[in-house]
Structure formats: structure tokens, C-alpha cells
Coordinates of C-alpha atoms in Angstrom, one line a residue:
M1059 CA -3.8 -44.8 -26.3
N1060 CA -7.0 -44.9 -24.2
M1061 CA -6.9 -41.4 -22.8
K1062 CA -10.0 -41.8 -20.7
K1063 CA -8.6 -44.8 -19.0
L1064 CA -5.3 -42.9 -18.4
A1065 CA -7.2 -39.9 -17.0
N1066 CA -9.0 -42.1 -14.5
A1067 CA -5.8 -43.8 -13.5
L1068 CA -4.1 -40.5 -12.8
I1069 CA -7.1 -38.7 -11.4
P1070 CA -9.7 -41.1 -10.0
D1071 CA -13.3 -39.8 -10.2
G1072 CA -13.9 -39.8 -6.5
D1073 CA -16.3 -36.9 -5.7
L1074 CA -15.1 -34.7 -8.6
L1075 CA -17.8 -32.8 -10.4
S1076 CA -17.7 -32.4 -14.1
P1077 CA -16.6 -29.1 -15.8
E1078 CA -20.1 -28.6 -16.9
E1079 CA -21.4 -28.8 -13.3
Y1080 CA -18.9 -26.1 -12.2
E1081 CA -20.3 -23.8 -14.9
E1082 CA -23.7 -24.2 -13.3
I1083 CA -22.3 -23.6 -9.8
Y1084 CA -20.5 -20.4 -10.8
P1085 CA -22.7 -18.8 -13.4
P1086 CA -21.9 -15.5 -15.1
R1087 CA -22.5 -12.6 -12.7
N1088 CA -25.7 -10.6 -13.3
L1089 CA -24.1 -7.3 -14.0
P1090 CA -24.8 -4.6 -16.6
K1091 CA -22.6 -4.2 -19.7
G1092 CA -19.4 -2.3 -19.1
V1093 CA -19.1 -3.2 -15.4
E1094 CA -15.8 -4.6 -14.4
V1095 CA -15.0 -7.4 -12.0
T1096 CA -11.4 -7.1 -10.7
R1097 CA -9.4 -8.9 -8.1
L1098 CA -6.3 -8.7 -5.9
A1099 CA -4.7 -12.1 -5.7
P1100 CA -1.6 -12.0 -3.4
S1101 CA 0.4 -14.9 -2.1
P1102 CA 0.3 -15.2 1.7
T1103 CA 4.0 -14.5 2.1
G1104 CA 3.6 -11.9 4.9
F1105 CA 5.3 -9.0 2.9
I1106 CA 2.8 -6.5 1.5
H1107 CA 4.4 -3.7 -0.4
L1108 CA 3.7 -0.5 -2.2
G1109 CA 3.2 -2.4 -5.5
N1110 CA 0.3 -4.3 -3.9
L1111 CA -1.3 -1.1 -2.9
Y1112 CA -0.7 0.5 -6.3
S1113 CA -2.3 -2.5 -8.0
A1114 CA -5.1 -2.8 -5.4
L1115 CA -6.0 0.9 -5.8
A1116 CA -6.2 0.5 -9.6
D1117 CA -8.4 -2.6 -9.2
E1118 CA -10.6 -1.0 -6.7
R1119 CA -11.1 2.2 -8.6
V1120 CA -11.9 0.5 -11.9
A1121 CA -14.4 -1.9 -10.2
H1122 CA -16.2 0.8 -8.2
T1123 CA -16.0 3.5 -10.8
T1124 CA -17.9 1.2 -13.2
G1125 CA -20.3 -0.1 -10.5
G1126 CA -18.6 -3.5 -10.4
V1127 CA -17.0 -5.9 -8.0
F1128 CA -13.6 -6.0 -6.4
Y1129 CA -12.7 -9.2 -4.6
L1130 CA -9.7 -10.8 -2.7
R1131 CA -8.3 -14.2 -3.7
I1132 CA -5.4 -15.8 -1.9
E1133 CA -3.0 -17.7 -4.2
D1134 CA -1.6 -20.2 -1.7
T1135 CA -0.4 -22.9 -4.0
D1136 CA 3.1 -22.5 -2.8
E1137 CA 2.9 -24.0 0.7
K1138 CA 6.6 -23.4 1.5
R1139 CA 6.2 -19.6 1.3
K1140 CA 3.1 -19.4 3.4
V1141 CA 3.3 -17.1 6.5
D1142 CA 0.7 -17.4 9.3
G1143 CA -1.3 -14.2 9.6
A1144 CA -0.3 -13.0 6.2
V1145 CA -3.9 -12.8 4.9
E1146 CA -5.1 -10.8 7.9
S1147 CA -2.0 -8.5 7.4
V1148 CA -3.1 -7.9 3.7
I1149 CA -6.6 -7.0 4.7
R1150 CA -5.5 -4.8 7.7
S1151 CA -2.9 -3.0 5.7
L1152 CA -5.2 -2.2 2.8
K1153 CA -8.0 -1.2 5.1
Y1154 CA -5.7 1.4 6.7
F1155 CA -5.4 3.0 3.2
G1156 CA -9.2 2.8 2.6
I1157 CA -9.2 -0.1 0.1
R1158 CA -12.5 -1.9 0.4
F1159 CA -13.2 -5.4 -0.9
D1160 CA -16.7 -6.4 -1.9
E1161 CA -16.1 -10.1 -1.4
G1162 CA -13.4 -12.7 -1.0
A1163 CA -11.1 -14.4 1.5
E1164 CA -11.9 -13.4 5.1
I1165 CA -14.5 -10.9 3.8
N1166 CA -17.9 -11.2 5.5
S1167 CA -20.1 -10.4 2.5
S1168 CA -23.4 -11.6 1.1
L1169 CA -21.7 -11.5 -2.3
N1170 CA -19.4 -14.5 -1.5
N1171 CA -20.9 -16.8 -4.0
Y1172 CA -17.8 -17.6 -6.0
G1173 CA -15.6 -19.1 -3.4
P1174 CA -13.7 -20.7 -1.9
Y1175 CA -11.3 -17.8 -2.3
Y1176 CA -8.2 -19.8 -1.2
Q1177 CA -6.7 -21.8 -4.1
R1178 CA -5.8 -24.8 -1.9
Q1179 CA -9.5 -25.1 -1.1
R1180 CA -10.3 -25.3 -4.8
E1181 CA -8.3 -28.5 -5.6
K1182 CA -11.3 -30.5 -6.9
I1183 CA -12.2 -27.8 -9.4
Y1184 CA -8.6 -27.8 -10.8
K1185 CA -8.4 -31.6 -10.9
S1186 CA -11.7 -31.8 -12.8
F1187 CA -10.2 -29.7 -15.6
V1188 CA -6.8 -31.5 -15.5
K1189 CA -8.8 -34.7 -16.1
K1190 CA -10.7 -33.1 -19.0
L1191 CA -7.4 -32.1 -20.6
L1192 CA -6.0 -35.6 -20.1
E1193 CA -9.0 -37.1 -21.7
E1194 CA -8.7 -34.8 -24.7
G1195 CA -5.0 -35.6 -25.2
L1196 CA -4.1 -32.0 -24.2
A1197 CA -2.1 -33.0 -21.1
Y1198 CA 0.1 -35.8 -20.1
P1199 CA 2.1 -37.1 -17.1
C1200 CA 5.8 -36.3 -16.8
F1201 CA 8.1 -38.4 -14.7
C1202 CA 11.3 -36.4 -15.2
T1203 CA 13.3 -35.9 -12.1
A1204 CA 14.7 -32.5 -11.0
E1205 CA 18.2 -33.7 -11.9
E1206 CA 17.1 -34.6 -15.4
L1207 CA 15.5 -31.3 -15.9
D1208 CA 18.6 -29.5 -14.6
A1209 CA 20.7 -31.4 -17.1
V1210 CA 18.4 -30.4 -20.0
R1211 CA 18.5 -26.7 -18.9
A1212 CA 22.3 -26.8 -18.7
S1213 CA 22.6 -28.3 -22.1
Q1214 CA 20.2 -25.7 -23.6
T1215 CA 22.1 -22.9 -21.9
K1216 CA 25.4 -24.2 -23.2
S1217 CA 24.1 -24.4 -26.8
K1218 CA 22.4 -21.0 -26.4
E1219 CA 18.9 -22.5 -27.0
T1220 CA 15.7 -21.4 -25.4
T1221 CA 15.4 -23.1 -22.0
G1222 CA 12.4 -25.1 -21.0
Y1223 CA 10.4 -28.3 -21.6
Y1224 CA 9.3 -28.3 -25.3
G1225 CA 9.8 -30.0 -28.6
K1226 CA 12.6 -32.6 -28.6
Y1227 CA 13.3 -31.8 -25.0
A1228 CA 9.8 -32.8 -23.9
K1229 CA 11.0 -36.3 -23.1
C1230 CA 7.7 -37.6 -21.6
R1231 CA 5.4 -36.1 -24.2
N1232 CA 5.6 -39.2 -26.4
L1233 CA 5.8 -42.0 -23.8
T1234 CA 3.9 -45.1 -24.8
E1235 CA 0.9 -46.3 -22.8
E1236 CA 3.0 -49.2 -21.5
E1237 CA 5.8 -46.9 -20.3
I1238 CA 3.3 -44.6 -18.5
Y1239 CA 1.7 -47.4 -16.6
D1240 CA 5.1 -49.0 -15.8
N1241 CA 6.2 -45.7 -14.3
I1242 CA 3.0 -45.4 -12.3
K1243 CA 3.3 -49.0 -11.1
A1244 CA 6.9 -48.3 -10.1
G1245 CA 5.7 -45.5 -7.9
K1246 CA 7.6 -42.8 -9.7
P1247 CA 6.4 -39.3 -8.8
Y1248 CA 5.0 -37.3 -11.7
V1249 CA 3.5 -33.9 -12.6
I1250 CA 0.9 -33.2 -15.3
R1251 CA 2.0 -31.0 -18.2
L1252 CA 0.1 -29.1 -20.8
K1253 CA 0.7 -30.6 -24.3
S1254 CA 1.2 -27.2 -25.9
Q1255 CA -0.4 -26.7 -29.4
G1256 CA 1.6 -23.6 -30.0
S1257 CA 4.6 -22.8 -32.2
I1258 CA 7.3 -20.1 -31.8
D1259 CA 6.9 -19.5 -35.6
N1260 CA 3.4 -18.0 -34.9
K1261 CA 2.7 -14.5 -33.6
I1262 CA -0.3 -13.3 -31.6
T1263 CA -1.3 -9.7 -31.4
F1264 CA -3.0 -9.0 -28.1
R1265 CA -4.8 -5.9 -27.0
D1266 CA -3.5 -4.8 -23.5
A1267 CA -5.9 -2.4 -21.7
I1268 CA -2.9 -0.2 -20.8
K1269 CA -0.1 -0.7 -23.3
G1270 CA -2.3 -1.2 -26.4
D1271 CA -1.5 -3.8 -29.1
I1272 CA 1.3 -6.2 -28.1
T1273 CA 2.6 -8.9 -30.4
V1274 CA 3.9 -12.0 -28.7
T1275 CA 5.1 -15.4 -29.8
E1276 CA 2.8 -18.4 -29.3
N1277 CA 3.6 -20.6 -26.3
D1278 CA 5.3 -23.9 -27.2
Q1279 CA 6.3 -24.9 -23.6
D1280 CA 4.7 -27.9 -22.1
V1281 CA 4.3 -26.1 -18.7
V1282 CA 3.4 -28.0 -15.5
I1283 CA -0.3 -27.5 -14.7
L1284 CA -0.5 -29.9 -11.7
K1285 CA 2.4 -30.5 -9.3
S1286 CA 3.4 -33.8 -7.8
D1287 CA 1.5 -32.9 -4.6
G1288 CA -1.8 -32.6 -6.5
I1289 CA -1.8 -28.8 -6.3
P1290 CA -1.9 -26.7 -9.5
T1291 CA 0.6 -24.2 -10.6
Y1292 CA -0.2 -20.5 -10.6
H1293 CA -0.6 -20.5 -14.4
F1294 CA -3.3 -23.1 -14.4
A1295 CA -5.1 -22.1 -11.2
H1296 CA -5.4 -18.4 -12.2
A1297 CA -7.0 -19.3 -15.5
I1298 CA -9.7 -21.4 -13.9
D1299 CA -10.2 -19.1 -11.0
D1300 CA -10.6 -16.0 -13.1
H1301 CA -13.1 -17.8 -15.3
F1302 CA -15.2 -19.1 -12.5
M1303 CA -15.0 -16.0 -10.4
R1304 CA -16.1 -14.2 -13.6
T1305 CA -13.2 -11.8 -13.6
T1306 CA -13.5 -9.3 -16.5
L1307 CA -10.2 -7.4 -16.0
V1308 CA -6.8 -8.6 -14.6
I1309 CA -4.5 -5.7 -13.6
R1310 CA -1.0 -7.0 -12.9
G1311 CA 2.6 -6.0 -13.2
E1312 CA 4.4 -5.9 -16.5
E1313 CA 6.7 -8.7 -15.3
W1314 CA 3.8 -11.0 -16.2
L1315 CA 4.0 -10.1 -19.9
S1316 CA 6.4 -12.9 -20.5
S1317 CA 3.8 -15.4 -19.2
L1318 CA 1.0 -14.0 -21.4
P1319 CA 1.4 -16.6 -24.2
I1320 CA 1.0 -19.4 -21.6
H1321 CA -2.1 -17.8 -20.1
L1322 CA -3.7 -17.2 -23.5
E1323 CA -3.1 -20.9 -24.5
L1324 CA -4.5 -22.2 -21.2
H1325 CA -7.7 -20.2 -21.7
K1326 CA -8.0 -21.5 -25.2
V1327 CA -7.5 -25.2 -24.4
L1328 CA -9.8 -24.9 -21.4
G1329 CA -12.5 -23.4 -23.6
F1330 CA -12.7 -20.1 -21.7
N1331 CA -12.8 -16.6 -23.0
P1332 CA -9.8 -14.8 -21.4
P1333 CA -10.4 -11.7 -19.3
K1334 CA -8.9 -8.4 -20.4
Y1335 CA -5.4 -8.0 -19.2
A1336 CA -3.8 -4.7 -18.2
H1337 CA -0.1 -4.7 -17.4
T1338 CA 1.0 -1.9 -15.2
S1339 CA 4.4 -0.2 -15.4
S1340 CA 6.9 -1.0 -12.6
L1341 CA 7.3 1.5 -9.8
M1342 CA 10.6 3.3 -10.3
K1343 CA 12.7 5.7 -8.3
M1344 CA 15.6 8.0 -9.2
D1345 CA 19.0 6.7 -8.0
G1346 CA 21.3 9.5 -8.8
D1347 CA 20.8 10.3 -12.5
T1348 CA 19.2 7.0 -13.4
K1349 CA 15.9 5.3 -12.8
R1350 CA 15.6 1.9 -11.2
K1351 CA 12.9 -0.4 -9.9
L1352 CA 12.0 -0.1 -6.2
S1353 CA 13.8 -2.9 -4.3
K1354 CA 12.9 -4.8 -1.2
R1355 CA 16.6 -4.8 -0.2
K1356 CA 17.5 -1.2 -0.9
D1357 CA 14.3 0.8 -0.4
P1358 CA 12.4 0.7 2.9
E1359 CA 9.7 2.8 1.4
L1360 CA 8.6 -0.3 -0.7
S1361 CA 7.0 -1.9 2.4
L1362 CA 3.6 -0.6 3.4
D1363 CA 4.6 -1.0 7.0
Y1364 CA 7.1 1.9 6.3
Y1365 CA 4.2 4.3 5.8
R1366 CA 2.2 3.1 8.7
Q1367 CA 5.1 3.2 11.1
A1368 CA 6.2 6.6 10.0
G1369 CA 2.6 7.8 10.3
Y1370 CA 1.8 9.0 6.8
Y1371 CA -1.8 10.1 6.5
P1372 CA -3.4 7.2 4.6
Q1373 CA -5.4 9.3 2.2
A1374 CA -2.3 11.2 1.3
V1375 CA -0.5 8.0 0.2
V1376 CA -3.6 7.0 -1.8
K1377 CA -4.0 10.5 -3.4
Y1378 CA -0.3 10.5 -4.4
L1379 CA -0.6 7.1 -5.9
M1380 CA -3.6 8.3 -7.9
T1381 CA -1.3 10.9 -9.5
V1382 CA 1.0 8.1 -10.5
L1383 CA -1.8 5.9 -11.8
N1384 CA -3.8 8.4 -13.8
S1385 CA -2.0 11.2 -15.6
N1386 CA -5.0 13.6 -15.3
F1387 CA -5.7 13.1 -11.6
E1388 CA -3.3 16.0 -10.5
E1389 CA -5.2 18.4 -12.8
W1390 CA -8.5 17.2 -11.3
T1391 CA -7.2 17.9 -7.7
L1392 CA -6.2 21.4 -8.7
K1393 CA -9.8 22.1 -9.8
N1394 CA -11.3 20.1 -6.8
P1395 CA -8.8 20.8 -3.9
D1396 CA -11.3 19.5 -1.3
G1397 CA -12.8 16.8 -3.5
D1398 CA -13.0 13.1 -2.6
Y1399 CA -10.6 11.2 -4.9
K1400 CA -13.4 8.6 -5.3
D1401 CA -15.4 11.2 -7.3
F1402 CA -12.6 11.2 -9.9
K1403 CA -13.4 9.2 -13.0
F1404 CA -10.6 6.7 -13.0
K1405 CA -9.7 5.4 -16.5
I1406 CA -7.5 2.4 -17.1
D1407 CA -6.3 3.8 -20.4
K1408 CA -4.9 6.8 -18.6
M1409 CA -2.4 4.7 -16.8
G1410 CA 1.3 5.1 -17.9
K1411 CA 2.7 2.7 -20.5
S1412 CA 6.3 3.0 -19.2
G1413 CA 8.0 3.1 -15.8
A1414 CA 6.0 5.0 -13.2
L1415 CA 8.3 7.3 -11.1
F1416 CA 7.7 7.2 -7.3
D1417 CA 8.8 10.4 -5.7
L1418 CA 8.9 10.3 -1.9
E1419 CA 9.4 14.1 -1.6
K1420 CA 6.2 14.7 -3.7
L1421 CA 4.4 12.3 -1.4
N1422 CA 5.6 14.3 1.6
D1423 CA 4.1 17.5 0.0
V1424 CA 0.8 15.8 -0.6
S1425 CA 0.8 14.5 3.0
K1426 CA 1.4 18.0 4.4
T1427 CA -1.5 19.4 2.3
E1428 CA -3.9 16.6 3.4
I1429 CA -3.0 16.9 7.1
S1430 CA -3.4 20.7 6.9
K1431 CA -7.1 20.2 5.9
L1432 CA -8.0 18.1 9.0
S1433 CA -10.2 19.5 11.8
A1434 CA -8.8 19.2 15.3
E1435 CA -11.0 16.2 15.9
E1436 CA -9.8 14.4 12.7
C1437 CA -6.2 15.2 13.5
Y1438 CA -6.6 13.9 17.0
A1439 CA -8.1 10.6 15.7
F1440 CA -5.3 10.3 13.1
L1441 CA -2.5 10.9 15.6
K1442 CA -4.1 8.8 18.3
G1443 CA -4.4 5.9 15.9
W1444 CA -0.7 6.1 15.2
V1445 CA 0.2 6.5 18.9
D1446 CA -1.9 3.5 19.9
E1447 CA 0.0 1.3 17.5
F1448 CA 3.5 2.8 17.4
G1449 CA 3.8 5.4 20.1
S1450 CA 5.6 5.2 23.4
E1451 CA 3.8 4.6 26.7
V1452 CA 4.4 8.3 27.5
D1453 CA 2.8 9.3 24.2
K1454 CA -0.2 7.1 25.0
S1455 CA -0.6 8.7 28.4
H1456 CA -0.8 12.1 26.7
F1457 CA -3.8 11.0 24.6
K1458 CA -5.8 10.3 27.6
E1459 CA -6.2 14.0 28.0
D1460 CA -8.4 14.5 24.9
G1461 CA -9.8 17.9 25.8
Y1462 CA -6.4 19.2 26.5
L1463 CA -4.9 17.8 23.3
L1464 CA -7.8 19.2 21.2
K1465 CA -6.9 22.7 22.4
I1466 CA -3.3 22.1 21.6
L1467 CA -4.0 20.7 18.1
T1468 CA -6.4 23.6 17.3
L1469 CA -3.5 26.0 18.1
I1470 CA -0.7 24.1 16.4
I1471 CA -2.6 23.4 13.2
G1472 CA -3.9 26.9 13.0
I1473 CA -7.6 26.0 13.0
G1474 CA -9.7 29.2 12.9
G1475 CA -6.7 31.3 12.1
K1476 CA -5.8 33.0 8.9
K1477 CA -3.1 30.6 8.0
R1478 CA -3.2 26.8 8.4
R1479 CA 0.1 25.0 9.3
K1480 CA 1.4 23.1 6.3
D1481 CA 4.6 21.5 7.5
I1482 CA 3.4 18.4 9.2
E1483 CA 3.9 15.4 6.9
R1484 CA 3.7 12.4 9.2
A1485 CA 2.1 11.5 12.6
E1486 CA 5.6 10.6 13.9
Q1487 CA 6.6 14.2 13.3
G1488 CA 3.3 15.8 14.4
V1489 CA 3.2 14.0 17.8
R1490 CA 6.6 15.5 18.7
L1491 CA 5.3 19.1 18.0
F1492 CA 3.4 19.2 21.2
D1493 CA 5.9 17.5 23.5
Y1494 CA 6.5 20.8 25.3
F1495 CA 2.9 20.9 26.5
F1496 CA 3.6 18.0 28.8
D1497 CA 6.1 18.1 31.7
D1498 CA 7.3 14.6 31.1
T1499 CA 8.4 15.4 27.5
F1500 CA 9.3 19.1 28.1
D1501 CA 13.0 19.3 27.2
P1502 CA 13.9 23.1 27.1
D1503 CA 16.9 24.7 25.7
Y1504 CA 17.4 27.8 27.8
S1505 CA 19.5 29.6 25.3
Y1506 CA 18.7 33.2 26.3
R1507 CA 20.4 36.1 24.6
F1508 CA 20.6 38.2 27.8
D1509 CA 22.4 38.1 31.1
K1510 CA 21.2 36.1 34.1
A1511 CA 20.0 39.1 36.1
T1512 CA 17.9 40.4 33.3
V1513 CA 16.4 37.0 32.4
N1514 CA 15.5 36.3 36.0
M1515 CA 14.0 39.7 36.6
V1516 CA 11.7 39.3 33.5
L1517 CA 10.5 35.9 34.6
D1518 CA 9.9 36.9 38.2
K1519 CA 8.0 40.0 37.3
F1520 CA 5.8 38.3 34.7
A1521 CA 5.1 35.3 37.0
A1522 CA 3.8 37.8 39.6
V1523 CA 1.2 39.4 37.3
Y1524 CA 0.2 36.5 35.0
D1525 CA -3.5 35.7 34.9
T1526 CA -5.1 33.0 32.6
G1527 CA -8.2 35.2 32.3
D1528 CA -6.3 37.8 30.4
D1529 CA -7.1 38.1 26.7
N1530 CA -4.3 38.7 24.2
S1531 CA -4.4 42.5 24.5
E1532 CA -4.4 42.4 28.3
W1533 CA -1.6 39.8 28.2
F1534 CA 0.5 41.9 25.9
A1535 CA -0.1 45.0 28.0
K1536 CA 1.5 43.3 30.9
V1537 CA 4.5 42.3 28.8
K1538 CA 4.9 45.9 27.7
A1539 CA 4.5 47.1 31.3
I1540 CA 7.4 45.1 32.6
A1541 CA 9.7 46.0 29.6
P1542 CA 10.9 49.4 30.9
E1543 CA 11.3 48.0 34.4
V1544 CA 14.1 45.8 33.2
G1545 CA 15.6 48.1 30.6
F1546 CA 13.7 47.3 27.5
A1547 CA 11.7 49.6 25.2
S1548 CA 7.9 49.0 25.5
E1549 CA 7.4 50.3 21.9
M1550 CA 9.2 49.1 18.9
S1551 CA 9.3 52.6 17.4
E1552 CA 11.0 53.8 20.5
Y1553 CA 13.6 51.1 20.3
K1554 CA 14.3 51.8 16.6
S1555 CA 14.7 55.5 17.2
H1556 CA 17.2 55.1 20.1
P1557 CA 18.5 51.5 20.3
E1558 CA 21.5 52.6 22.4
N1559 CA 19.2 53.5 25.3
F1560 CA 17.8 50.0 25.8
K1561 CA 18.8 46.4 26.2
G1562 CA 16.3 45.5 23.6
S1563 CA 12.6 45.8 22.7
V1564 CA 9.4 44.4 24.0
S1565 CA 9.7 41.5 21.5
D1566 CA 12.9 40.5 23.3
V1567 CA 11.0 40.3 26.6
A1568 CA 8.4 38.1 24.9
E1569 CA 11.3 35.9 23.6
I1570 CA 12.6 35.4 27.1
L1571 CA 9.1 34.3 28.2
R1572 CA 8.7 32.1 25.2
I1573 CA 12.0 30.2 25.9
A1574 CA 11.0 29.7 29.5
I1575 CA 7.5 28.4 28.6
T1576 CA 8.2 26.3 25.4
G1577 CA 12.0 25.8 25.5
S1578 CA 12.4 27.4 22.1
P1579 CA 12.5 31.0 20.7
N1580 CA 9.9 30.0 18.1
S1581 CA 6.3 28.8 18.8
P1582 CA 2.7 29.4 18.0
D1583 CA 0.9 32.3 19.9
L1584 CA 2.4 32.4 23.4
C1585 CA -0.6 33.9 25.1
T1586 CA -2.7 30.9 23.9
I1587 CA 0.0 28.4 24.9
M1588 CA 0.0 29.8 28.5
R1589 CA -3.7 29.7 28.6
I1590 CA -3.7 26.0 27.6
L1591 CA -1.0 25.2 30.1
G1592 CA -2.9 26.9 32.9
K1593 CA -1.7 29.2 35.6
S1594 CA 0.1 26.8 37.9
R1595 CA 2.0 25.1 35.1
T1596 CA 2.9 28.4 33.4
V1597 CA 4.1 30.1 36.6
A1598 CA 6.1 26.9 37.5
R1599 CA 7.8 27.1 34.1
L1600 CA 8.6 30.8 34.4
L1601 CA 10.3 30.2 37.7
K1602 CA 12.0 27.0 36.5
G1603 CA 13.4 28.9 33.5
K1604 CA 15.5 31.2 35.7
I1605 CA 19.2 30.8 35.3

């Protein structure tokens, strides 16, 4: 059979360049030995999940720890699944978590010398190599219909044989030249398949950068490399793209291990040295007493939007994932509690070989710790960013008073005090903590423990003497002064000695004031709260709190 003639009939020369010319267009990167080039290569389906961030963080850390390159490639060969705006969503979501690309799709970079970074824009490159394989007799056209393939699969399943297009089931592998041209002339649609050179009787031992030595069976499937619409399959496109984008390390989920024999054979027949592969463990969670994979259907926390909408501090999510990715990261953070995670020497061989357990409660603890480290200005910027995107119109109006809010945050977080607050785990929760500082979200629970006359007398008397210029000692002196006037002990020691003589102690007077001002018996320093609120708002609340 004249394979060169057949290759020209199936893929006319047109303006295709030769494989050798593409080698010149995309030369090896001029990088030092040991430097890694990694990539994130999502499909534009619109759903970006925790697994994408998990993988992207590993890719980014490996590349940048070694002084290498991390790029974004969009694998859009499946037009049916494409969602408008999906690429921008990927970039926006990963940017929120501090993941930076050096080059790639929609990335404005001087390093963009290995594009296009959308697979559909690289059609000519793929066809050049399909044509090469056809000429070498390593590929052939297949005219089998979907119905014929379904029938073969059903027969294989019934007889408990391996399913697929191989051996005696590869009907079009041995078509004569005349049969091929007759089919083309008849206008029958066709795909191009790899003519596999492998045998299931042969084993390959492969070194995985995470899991170590893995033994797999050679590929014997005549997989599709070019679909009927002229677009390559993922298997074929990724091999060519990783070669010409000069990827040195591919980090991907362990579900791709079953495709490894196909990918190794494709690199071999194309004449490429394959990149290193590292197969990550699936993210798991405890479901009762058993582990299972995180599920789109069952687990809202799989979506990255979950963390943004709930207002998790982005660096907390990243730091937690680092503990999952590298077994020694947690030990490093104990020694470097204020250290930048980017200073940690990330190692691919420290990644877990088996299921990685994702623990939302542990993430919450990390988030509390990270938020507790923020300055008032940093906390303000973080909360405002969340409110701008997900908050109510009322919340947004509050953030127009930045000076007022900074005072509130300084108090609530405990900045400058002996003990920082460590119970704020998300922006959604943090924003609600200062609702009582604004009249439109002040929703008091006037659950006083004393009778109406006593409560009203305390509030009236303190409203009459309150002054925002009072420091804490002067403020407390006034609370103590009105205590005996309404039947309370002004000294705790006095109340403990003769409790029967009093309605309560000075602390009970302060509680009445606290409930009127904040709507709750528990709050940060009440004197500071009153000072932040100002005299008119404080007095108004004292009088409104009467029952």
C-alpha cells in the first residue's frame, strides 16, 4: 500500500508544516538542569474544583521551587462540554488563592513563546504528526460506525473479554487500499487510529515521581488519535503539546494511571522522550467510619466557589492543602509559624502514595489561625473583598465607613491586646460579628436578669453621666458610682461577704449596660465599644434598651 499517497488523501498538505519545522519553532527551553516545567491543563467546562487547586498548587510549587515555569493550557478538544467564560473563571479562581501562572492561555507574558495554548488552535500541529504516522504505517483510517462499535463492545462484555478496538476486533486495521479509497469515495466518515505496536503479554516498569516503580501492561488498543471532525483526542494532543511546550513533569490524578500505557506508546511512536509523570492520590473524606472520594454530587466543599462564597481566607486554604500535599509541611509551620509557605522546600517525593484525606474541620482551624494573624487593615481588605462580591447591600454600605470599621476590627480581633481572637474562620462569619455596631443590623435580645424598674434606673443614670472622653478607669468609676444607688454592691468583695444585702454586684450593672449597648451579655471591652459608637448613639441605645 502506498502510505504516502494515502496520507495525502486523508490529510492534504495545504499549509501544514513538517514535524521537523515544528521542532525548530518550539525549541527546548533554555533552562538549567533540574528546573521543572509544569502545567495546569483543564477543560473549559465551567466547574473548577478543589482537585484543580490541589493539582495546581503542586504544579506551581514544583515549578517555582526549582526556578522553573508553570503554564496554563486549555484542553478544549471536546466542543460539546465547552462553557463560555470558563477559562476566565479558572484564572480568577486560582488567582484568588494566590496561584500564579508564568505563561499560557489568557496570560499576558513575555514568556508566551510556546503557544497557542488552546488545543483547538493547534490543529495544524496535530495533523502534521497524524500524517507522519500514516506515512510510516503507524496509523490508519477507521470507518466503523457507532453502532458497529457498540455491537463489538456488547459481544466482548458478554464473553468477558477486554473491551476495546484491538486485535481481531480492529476491523479496519487490515482494510485493503481499494477498500479504503472506496469508503472515502462513498463519503463515509472516519477517524484516524493508532496502529498499536504493543502486546498485553509484555510488561513495562515505569518510574512514577510520586508512587515509585509501577509495572503496567503494554498498550494494544488502536486508540483514536484524530476524530471525524479533524480534532485530536486528548491522548494524542497532550503528548504533542507536552513535547512542544517542553513540559518536564506532568502532575495528574491517579485515575490517569490506566491511560499510562497509551501515553507511553504515543510518545514512543512520535519519537518523543516522555515527560516525568507524577500521579497524585485522590482527595478523600471520612463518611462515617469509611473513606470515600470527594463527590461533585454529595460534597459542596469540592467546588472552589464554596470556599469563596463562605469567605475562607485564601491563604488558609492553600496552607491546609500544603499539609495534605507534603507530609513535612505541618512540621515546618510549627517551626515557622509566621513563615511564608513559599519559603518551604516543596518536594514531589513527599506527596502521599495513597488516598489524601481532606478534613474540613482541620481547614477551619487553619483558617482561624491565619485570620488571627491579620492586621486591622489586612482584615478589613479581606472582609471587604468578600462583601463586595457576596455581601448584602447593607453590608456594602457598612464598608463605606472605613475608619469606623478599622476601629471595630482592632477591638474585635484583639489587635494590641494580650490575646488575639482565634474563633473567626470565615469572612461570612466575621462580618456578622460587628452587626451590632450599626443601627440597621443591630438586633438586640433584651434578656435582662433584673426587674424593669432596676434595669431602667441603671440605664437612665448611666446615660446621664456617660462621656466619650472617659478612659477605662473613669468609665468604670462611674459604673461603680451608680451601683449602690440602685441596690448593687460597688465592690465584688463586698458582695461576696454579704450577698443577701444586694441585688447583685457591679459586674451585674455592667451586664445591664452591655445588653442595652450590644444586645448580648457577652462582648469585647464595653468601654471601647461605647467610645467607638460615640456619645449620641450610645445614649440612644441606653434609653432604647429600657423595658
